[in-house]
Protein backbone atom coordinates (compact mmCIF):
# COMPACT_ATOMS: atom_id res chain seq x y z
CA UNK A 1 0.00 0.00 0.00
CA UNK A 2 1.45 3.31 -1.09
CA UNK A 3 1.74 6.28 1.27
CA UNK A 4 -0.12 9.25 -0.17
CA UNK A 5 -1.91 12.19 1.39
CA UNK A 6 -5.64 12.15 0.69
CA UNK A 7 -7.33 14.97 -1.24
CA UNK A 8 -9.85 15.79 1.51
CA UNK A 9 -9.04 15.06 5.17
CA UNK A 10 -11.70 12.86 6.76
CA UNK A 11 -12.91 11.35 3.48
CA UNK A 12 -12.11 7.69 2.95
CA UNK A 13 -13.25 7.01 -0.60
CA UNK A 14 -12.64 9.10 -3.72
CA UNK A 15 -14.70 8.68 -6.89
CA UNK A 16 -14.15 10.48 -10.19
CA UNK A 17 -16.95 12.20 -12.06
CA UNK A 18 -16.51 9.62 -14.83
CA UNK A 19 -17.05 6.71 -12.42
CA UNK A 20 -20.10 8.46 -10.94
CA UNK A 21 -21.52 8.83 -14.46
CA UNK A 22 -20.88 5.12 -15.05
CA UNK A 23 -22.70 4.20 -11.83
CA UNK A 24 -25.61 6.46 -12.84
CA UNK A 25 -25.73 4.78 -16.26
CA UNK A 26 -25.80 1.34 -14.62
CA UNK A 27 -28.64 2.49 -12.39
CA UNK A 28 -30.55 3.90 -15.35
CA UNK A 29 -30.06 0.68 -17.30
CA UNK A 30 -31.26 -1.40 -14.36
CA UNK A 31 -34.30 0.85 -13.99
CA UNK A 32 -35.13 0.74 -17.73
CA UNK A 33 -34.85 -3.04 -17.96
CA UNK A 34 -36.21 -3.73 -14.47
CA UNK A 35 -33.18 -5.97 -13.96
CA UNK A 36 -30.88 -5.42 -10.98
CA UNK A 37 -27.21 -4.83 -11.74
CA UNK A 38 -24.26 -5.93 -9.66
CA UNK A 39 -20.55 -5.74 -10.20
CA UNK A 40 -17.16 -5.12 -8.73
CA UNK A 41 -15.33 -1.94 -7.84
CA UNK A 42 -11.65 -1.69 -8.69
CA UNK A 43 -9.21 0.81 -7.27
CA UNK A 44 -6.10 1.60 -5.31
CA UNK A 45 -5.58 1.70 -1.56
CA UNK A 46 -3.36 4.27 0.10
CA UNK A 47 -2.34 5.22 3.62
CA UNK A 48 -1.54 8.50 5.30
CA UNK A 49 -1.33 9.85 8.84
CA UNK A 50 -5.14 9.56 9.14
CA UNK A 51 -5.25 5.87 8.15
CA UNK A 52 -6.19 4.06 4.97
CA UNK A 53 -8.22 5.43 2.10
CA UNK A 54 -9.05 4.37 -1.46
CA UNK A 55 -9.59 5.75 -4.93
CA UNK A 56 -11.99 3.99 -7.31
CA UNK A 57 -10.41 3.48 -10.74
CA UNK A 58 -13.14 1.48 -12.50
CA UNK A 59 -16.23 -0.68 -12.17
CA UNK A 60 -16.38 -4.17 -13.64
CA UNK A 61 -18.49 -7.27 -13.97
CA UNK A 62 -15.36 -9.47 -13.99
CA UNK A 63 -15.07 -11.41 -10.73
CA UNK A 64 -11.38 -12.19 -11.34
CA UNK A 65 -10.27 -8.56 -11.48
CA UNK A 66 -7.07 -7.32 -9.87
CA UNK A 67 -7.19 -4.32 -7.53
CA UNK A 68 -10.60 -5.31 -6.15
CA UNK A 69 -11.71 -2.86 -3.42
CA UNK A 70 -15.48 -3.31 -3.39
CA UNK A 71 -18.74 -4.08 -5.13
CA UNK A 72 -22.00 -2.41 -6.13
CA UNK A 73 -25.64 -3.31 -6.62
CA UNK A 74 -28.80 -1.60 -7.75
CA UNK A 75 -32.23 -2.01 -6.24
CA UNK A 76 -35.51 -0.86 -7.65
CA UNK A 77 -37.12 1.29 -5.00
CA UNK A 78 -35.48 -0.63 -2.19
CA UNK A 79 -33.46 2.32 -0.97
CA UNK A 80 -29.74 2.58 -0.44
CA UNK A 81 -29.38 0.88 2.93
CA UNK A 82 -27.40 -2.34 3.14
CA UNK A 83 -29.69 -5.27 3.85
CA UNK A 84 -28.61 -8.28 5.93
CA UNK A 85 -28.15 -10.14 2.61
CA UNK A 86 -25.89 -7.32 1.36
CA UNK A 87 -23.78 -7.53 4.53
CA UNK A 88 -23.52 -11.31 4.13
CA UNK A 89 -22.42 -10.91 0.50
CA UNK A 90 -19.86 -8.26 1.48
CA UNK A 91 -18.37 -10.52 4.14
CA UNK A 92 -18.31 -13.51 1.77
CA UNK A 93 -16.43 -11.45 -0.83
CA UNK A 94 -13.97 -9.66 1.45
CA UNK A 95 -13.97 -11.24 4.90
CA UNK A 96 -12.48 -8.74 7.34
CA UNK A 97 -10.54 -6.88 4.64
CA UNK A 98 -11.50 -3.19 4.36
CA UNK A 99 -13.70 -2.95 1.26
CA UNK A 100 -16.56 -0.81 0.01
CA UNK A 101 -20.15 -1.39 -1.04
CA UNK A 102 -22.05 1.03 -3.26
CA UNK A 103 -25.81 0.75 -2.96
CA UNK A 104 -27.70 2.35 -5.87
CA UNK A 105 -31.45 3.02 -6.04
CA UNK A 106 -32.21 4.28 -9.57
CA UNK A 107 -35.88 4.83 -8.79
CA UNK A 108 -34.93 7.35 -6.10
CA UNK A 109 -31.85 8.59 -8.02
CA UNK A 110 -29.66 7.98 -4.98
CA UNK A 111 -26.63 6.02 -3.89
CA UNK A 112 -24.65 5.43 -0.71
CA UNK A 113 -21.20 4.13 0.18
CA UNK A 114 -20.54 1.63 2.97
CA UNK A 115 -18.03 -0.68 4.53
CA UNK A 116 -18.73 -3.46 7.02
CA UNK A 117 -17.25 -3.46 10.52
CA UNK A 118 -17.95 -6.22 13.02
CA UNK A 119 -20.78 -7.51 10.83
CA UNK A 120 -22.54 -4.14 10.62
CA UNK A 121 -22.80 -1.69 7.71
CA UNK A 122 -21.01 1.59 8.32
CA UNK A 123 -21.50 4.64 6.11
CA UNK A 124 -18.32 5.84 4.42
CA UNK A 125 -17.62 9.47 3.56
CA UNK A 126 -16.97 9.62 -0.18
CA UNK A 127 -15.92 12.59 -2.27
CA UNK A 128 -16.44 13.09 -5.99
CA UNK A 129 -13.30 14.40 -7.65
CA UNK A 130 -12.89 16.00 -11.03
CA UNK A 131 -12.01 13.54 -13.79
CA UNK A 132 -8.50 13.81 -15.11
Tab-separated table of N, CA, C and O in Angstrom, residues 47-112:
chain	number	residue	atom	x	y	z
A	47	UNK	N	-2.340	4.908	2.188
A	47	UNK	CA	-2.337	5.215	3.617
A	47	UNK	C	-1.704	6.580	3.834
A	47	UNK	O	-0.888	7.035	3.021
A	48	UNK	N	-2.134	7.234	4.890
A	48	UNK	CA	-1.542	8.499	5.305
A	48	UNK	C	-1.637	8.581	6.820
A	48	UNK	O	-1.993	7.598	7.469
A	49	UNK	N	-1.336	9.718	7.377
A	49	UNK	CA	-1.329	9.852	8.836
A	49	UNK	C	-2.717	9.650	9.452
A	49	UNK	O	-2.830	9.388	10.648
A	50	UNK	N	-3.779	9.749	8.645
A	50	UNK	CA	-5.143	9.565	9.142
A	50	UNK	C	-5.623	8.118	9.023
A	50	UNK	O	-6.708	7.787	9.474
A	51	UNK	N	-4.857	7.266	8.353
A	51	UNK	CA	-5.253	5.875	8.155
A	51	UNK	C	-5.265	5.499	6.687
A	51	UNK	O	-4.566	6.090	5.867
A	52	UNK	N	-6.099	4.509	6.356
A	52	UNK	CA	-6.187	4.063	4.967
A	52	UNK	C	-7.335	4.746	4.250
A	52	UNK	O	-8.319	5.157	4.861
A	53	UNK	N	-7.175	4.875	2.947
A	53	UNK	CA	-8.216	5.431	2.098
A	53	UNK	C	-8.068	4.805	0.726
A	53	UNK	O	-7.087	4.103	0.452
A	54	UNK	N	-9.066	5.008	-0.148
A	54	UNK	CA	-9.045	4.369	-1.462
A	54	UNK	C	-9.577	5.305	-2.542
A	54	UNK	O	-10.356	6.221	-2.269
A	55	UNK	N	-9.142	5.023	-3.743
A	55	UNK	CA	-9.591	5.753	-4.928
A	55	UNK	C	-10.136	4.722	-5.912
A	55	UNK	O	-9.447	3.761	-6.256
A	56	UNK	N	-11.386	4.903	-6.333
A	56	UNK	CA	-11.986	3.987	-7.310
A	56	UNK	C	-11.425	4.316	-8.689
A	56	UNK	O	-11.424	5.474	-9.109
A	57	UNK	N	-10.960	3.283	-9.399
A	57	UNK	CA	-10.413	3.484	-10.741
A	57	UNK	C	-11.346	2.975	-11.833
A	57	UNK	O	-11.303	3.472	-12.952
A	58	UNK	N	-12.186	1.978	-11.501
A	58	UNK	CA	-13.140	1.485	-12.500
A	58	UNK	C	-14.172	0.577	-11.834
A	58	UNK	O	-14.020	0.172	-10.688
A	59	UNK	N	-15.212	0.279	-12.591
A	59	UNK	CA	-16.230	-0.675	-12.170
A	59	UNK	C	-16.256	-1.788	-13.205
A	59	UNK	O	-16.000	-1.549	-14.386
A	60	UNK	N	-16.526	-3.022	-12.761
A	60	UNK	CA	-16.384	-4.171	-13.645
A	60	UNK	C	-17.378	-5.255	-13.274
A	60	UNK	O	-17.804	-5.345	-12.130
A	61	UNK	N	-17.685	-6.093	-14.229
A	61	UNK	CA	-18.488	-7.273	-13.968
A	61	UNK	C	-17.620	-8.506	-13.831
A	61	UNK	O	-18.104	-9.588	-13.559
A	62	UNK	N	-16.300	-8.358	-13.991
A	62	UNK	CA	-15.357	-9.472	-13.985
A	62	UNK	C	-14.968	-9.825	-12.560
A	62	UNK	O	-14.333	-9.032	-11.869
A	63	UNK	N	-15.342	-11.018	-12.105
A	63	UNK	CA	-15.067	-11.410	-10.725
A	63	UNK	C	-13.610	-11.799	-10.492
A	63	UNK	O	-13.212	-12.055	-9.364
A	64	UNK	N	-12.782	-11.835	-11.502
A	64	UNK	CA	-11.380	-12.192	-11.340
A	64	UNK	C	-10.472	-10.966	-11.452
A	64	UNK	O	-9.297	-11.072	-11.709
A	65	UNK	N	-11.018	-9.800	-11.275
A	65	UNK	CA	-10.271	-8.560	-11.475
A	65	UNK	C	-9.211	-8.339	-10.398
A	65	UNK	O	-9.398	-8.702	-9.244
A	66	UNK	N	-8.097	-7.756	-10.812
A	66	UNK	CA	-7.068	-7.318	-9.869
A	66	UNK	C	-7.519	-5.994	-9.260
A	66	UNK	O	-8.415	-5.336	-9.774
A	67	UNK	N	-6.901	-5.599	-8.182
A	67	UNK	CA	-7.191	-4.317	-7.528
A	67	UNK	C	-8.638	-4.204	-7.057
A	67	UNK	O	-9.225	-3.126	-7.069
A	68	UNK	N	-9.209	-5.288	-6.620
A	68	UNK	CA	-10.601	-5.308	-6.151
A	68	UNK	C	-10.688	-4.612	-4.792
A	68	UNK	O	-9.987	-4.983	-3.851
A	69	UNK	N	-11.535	-3.580	-4.703
A	69	UNK	CA	-11.714	-2.865	-3.424
A	69	UNK	C	-13.172	-2.818	-2.979
A	69	UNK	O	-13.467	-2.285	-1.917
A	70	UNK	N	-14.084	-3.359	-3.793
A	70	UNK	CA	-15.480	-3.310	-3.388
A	70	UNK	C	-16.421	-3.882	-4.428
A	70	UNK	O	-16.005	-4.541	-5.380
A	71	UNK	N	-17.696	-3.591	-4.231
A	71	UNK	CA	-18.741	-4.082	-5.132
A	71	UNK	C	-19.904	-3.097	-5.123
A	71	UNK	O	-19.956	-2.195	-4.296
A	72	UNK	N	-20.816	-3.268	-6.074
A	72	UNK	CA	-22.004	-2.412	-6.131
A	72	UNK	C	-23.214	-3.247	-6.479
A	72	UNK	O	-23.099	-4.351	-7.012
A	73	UNK	N	-24.385	-2.691	-6.181
A	73	UNK	CA	-25.639	-3.307	-6.623
A	73	UNK	C	-26.694	-2.221	-6.750
A	73	UNK	O	-26.635	-1.187	-6.107
A	74	UNK	N	-27.646	-2.489	-7.614
A	74	UNK	CA	-28.797	-1.605	-7.749
A	74	UNK	C	-30.005	-2.287	-7.123
A	74	UNK	O	-30.056	-3.511	-7.017
A	75	UNK	N	-30.955	-1.475	-6.708
A	75	UNK	CA	-32.232	-2.005	-6.240
A	75	UNK	C	-33.310	-1.087	-6.780
A	75	UNK	O	-33.094	0.106	-6.919
A	76	UNK	N	-34.424	-1.662	-7.109
A	76	UNK	CA	-35.510	-0.858	-7.654
A	76	UNK	C	-36.445	-0.443	-6.527
A	76	UNK	O	-37.286	-1.216	-6.080
A	77	UNK	N	-36.255	0.768	-6.040
A	77	UNK	CA	-37.117	1.293	-5.003
A	77	UNK	C	-36.852	0.739	-3.617
A	77	UNK	O	-37.579	1.026	-2.683
A	78	UNK	N	-35.790	-0.035	-3.484
A	78	UNK	CA	-35.482	-0.631	-2.192
A	78	UNK	C	-34.640	0.252	-1.292
A	78	UNK	O	-34.290	-0.153	-0.193
A	79	UNK	N	-34.299	1.420	-1.756
A	79	UNK	CA	-33.463	2.318	-0.966
A	79	UNK	C	-31.996	1.990	-1.088
A	79	UNK	O	-31.595	1.090	-1.827
A	80	UNK	N	-31.194	2.739	-0.347
A	80	UNK	CA	-29.745	2.575	-0.444
A	80	UNK	C	-29.111	2.031	0.840
A	80	UNK	O	-27.899	2.058	1.001
A	81	UNK	N	-29.921	1.519	1.736
A	81	UNK	CA	-29.376	0.881	2.934
A	81	UNK	C	-28.877	-0.509	2.583
A	81	UNK	O	-29.401	-1.156	1.677
A	82	UNK	N	-27.881	-0.965	3.331
A	82	UNK	CA	-27.404	-2.342	3.141
A	82	UNK	C	-28.332	-3.280	3.903
A	82	UNK	O	-28.560	-3.098	5.096
A	83	UNK	N	-28.851	-4.259	3.211
A	83	UNK	CA	-29.695	-5.272	3.848
A	83	UNK	C	-28.811	-6.323	4.518
A	83	UNK	O	-27.603	-6.391	4.241
A	84	UNK	N	-29.396	-7.169	5.365
A	84	UNK	CA	-28.606	-8.280	5.928
A	84	UNK	C	-27.991	-9.158	4.833
A	84	UNK	O	-26.862	-9.632	4.977
A	85	UNK	N	-28.701	-9.345	3.727
A	85	UNK	CA	-28.152	-10.139	2.615
A	85	UNK	C	-26.955	-9.424	1.985
A	85	UNK	O	-25.976	-10.072	1.578
A	86	UNK	N	-27.018	-8.088	1.892
A	86	UNK	CA	-25.887	-7.321	1.360
A	86	UNK	C	-24.666	-7.460	2.266
A	86	UNK	O	-23.543	-7.633	1.793
A	87	UNK	N	-24.885	-7.381	3.574
A	87	UNK	CA	-23.781	-7.525	4.532
A	87	UNK	C	-23.168	-8.912	4.403
A	87	UNK	O	-21.937	-9.067	4.365
A	88	UNK	N	-24.006	-9.936	4.290
A	88	UNK	CA	-23.519	-11.314	4.134
A	88	UNK	C	-22.685	-11.453	2.857
A	88	UNK	O	-21.620	-12.072	2.868
A	89	UNK	N	-23.162	-10.861	1.755
A	89	UNK	CA	-22.419	-10.914	0.499
A	89	UNK	C	-21.076	-10.201	0.647
A	89	UNK	O	-20.048	-10.693	0.195
A	90	UNK	N	-21.082	-9.039	1.281
A	90	UNK	CA	-19.862	-8.263	1.481
A	90	UNK	C	-18.830	-9.093	2.254
A	90	UNK	O	-17.665	-9.180	1.845
A	91	UNK	N	-19.267	-9.706	3.323
A	91	UNK	CA	-18.366	-10.521	4.144
A	91	UNK	C	-17.875	-11.731	3.369
A	91	UNK	O	-16.694	-12.097	3.449
A	92	UNK	N	-18.743	-12.338	2.552
A	92	UNK	CA	-18.313	-13.509	1.775
A	92	UNK	C	-17.283	-13.120	0.711
A	92	UNK	O	-16.393	-13.903	0.393
A	93	UNK	N	-17.389	-11.911	0.183
A	93	UNK	CA	-16.430	-11.450	-0.829
A	93	UNK	C	-15.101	-11.006	-0.219
A	93	UNK	O	-14.038	-11.253	-0.792
A	94	UNK	N	-15.163	-10.334	0.938
A	94	UNK	CA	-13.975	-9.663	1.449
A	94	UNK	C	-13.527	-10.087	2.844
A	94	UNK	O	-12.452	-9.659	3.286
A	95	UNK	N	-14.331	-10.876	3.538
A	95	UNK	CA	-13.966	-11.244	4.900
A	95	UNK	C	-13.822	-9.995	5.757
A	95	UNK	O	-14.675	-9.118	5.734
A	96	UNK	N	-12.716	-9.894	6.473
A	96	UNK	CA	-12.483	-8.737	7.338
A	96	UNK	C	-11.661	-7.652	6.653
A	96	UNK	O	-11.363	-6.624	7.255
A	97	UNK	N	-11.293	-7.884	5.396
A	97	UNK	CA	-10.535	-6.877	4.639
A	97	UNK	C	-11.380	-5.620	4.448
A	97	UNK	O	-12.586	-5.713	4.183
A	98	UNK	N	-10.788	-4.459	4.576
A	98	UNK	CA	-11.501	-3.193	4.363
A	98	UNK	C	-11.889	-3.100	2.894
A	98	UNK	O	-11.037	-3.115	2.015
A	99	UNK	N	-13.185	-3.036	2.628
A	99	UNK	CA	-13.697	-2.952	1.260
A	99	UNK	C	-14.970	-2.109	1.289
A	99	UNK	O	-15.500	-1.806	2.361
A	100	UNK	N	-15.466	-1.774	0.124
A	100	UNK	CA	-16.562	-0.809	0.012
A	100	UNK	C	-17.729	-1.391	-0.766
A	100	UNK	O	-17.547	-2.156	-1.707
A	101	UNK	N	-18.919	-1.005	-0.359
A	101	UNK	CA	-20.148	-1.394	-1.042
A	101	UNK	C	-20.854	-0.113	-1.485
A	101	UNK	O	-20.974	0.831	-0.697
A	102	UNK	N	-21.291	-0.105	-2.733
A	102	UNK	CA	-22.052	1.032	-3.258
A	102	UNK	C	-23.463	0.542	-3.531
A	102	UNK	O	-23.673	-0.342	-4.353
A	103	UNK	N	-24.413	1.100	-2.808
A	103	UNK	CA	-25.815	0.747	-2.961
A	103	UNK	C	-26.478	1.829	-3.815
A	103	UNK	O	-26.399	3.021	-3.484
A	104	UNK	N	-27.115	1.420	-4.911
A	104	UNK	CA	-27.704	2.353	-5.870
A	104	UNK	C	-29.198	2.082	-5.975
A	104	UNK	O	-29.611	0.943	-6.181
A	105	UNK	N	-30.003	3.131	-5.833
A	105	UNK	CA	-31.445	3.023	-6.045
A	105	UNK	C	-31.808	3.956	-7.196
A	105	UNK	O	-31.963	5.158	-7.002
A	106	UNK	N	-31.926	3.423	-8.419
A	106	UNK	CA	-32.206	4.279	-9.570
A	106	UNK	C	-33.593	4.922	-9.529
A	106	UNK	O	-33.790	6.006	-10.058
A	107	UNK	N	-34.537	4.268	-8.870
A	107	UNK	CA	-35.879	4.829	-8.792
A	107	UNK	C	-35.873	6.110	-7.967
A	107	UNK	O	-36.600	7.047	-8.257
A	108	UNK	N	-35.035	6.165	-6.937
A	108	UNK	CA	-34.930	7.347	-6.097
A	108	UNK	C	-33.762	8.251	-6.501
A	108	UNK	O	-33.510	9.263	-5.852
A	109	UNK	N	-33.036	7.852	-7.553
A	109	UNK	CA	-31.849	8.593	-8.015
A	109	UNK	C	-30.889	8.861	-6.856
A	109	UNK	O	-30.452	9.992	-6.634
A	110	UNK	N	-30.558	7.803	-6.123
A	110	UNK	CA	-29.665	7.979	-4.982
A	110	UNK	C	-28.691	6.810	-4.888
A	110	UNK	O	-28.903	5.740	-5.451
A	111	UNK	N	-27.596	7.063	-4.176
A	111	UNK	CA	-26.634	6.018	-3.893
A	111	UNK	C	-25.956	6.319	-2.570
A	111	UNK	O	-25.997	7.441	-2.079
A	112	UNK	N	-25.346	5.287	-1.985
A	112	UNK	CA	-24.654	5.434	-0.710
A	112	UNK	C	-23.451	4.504	-0.704
A	112	UNK	O	-23.442	3.470	-1.378
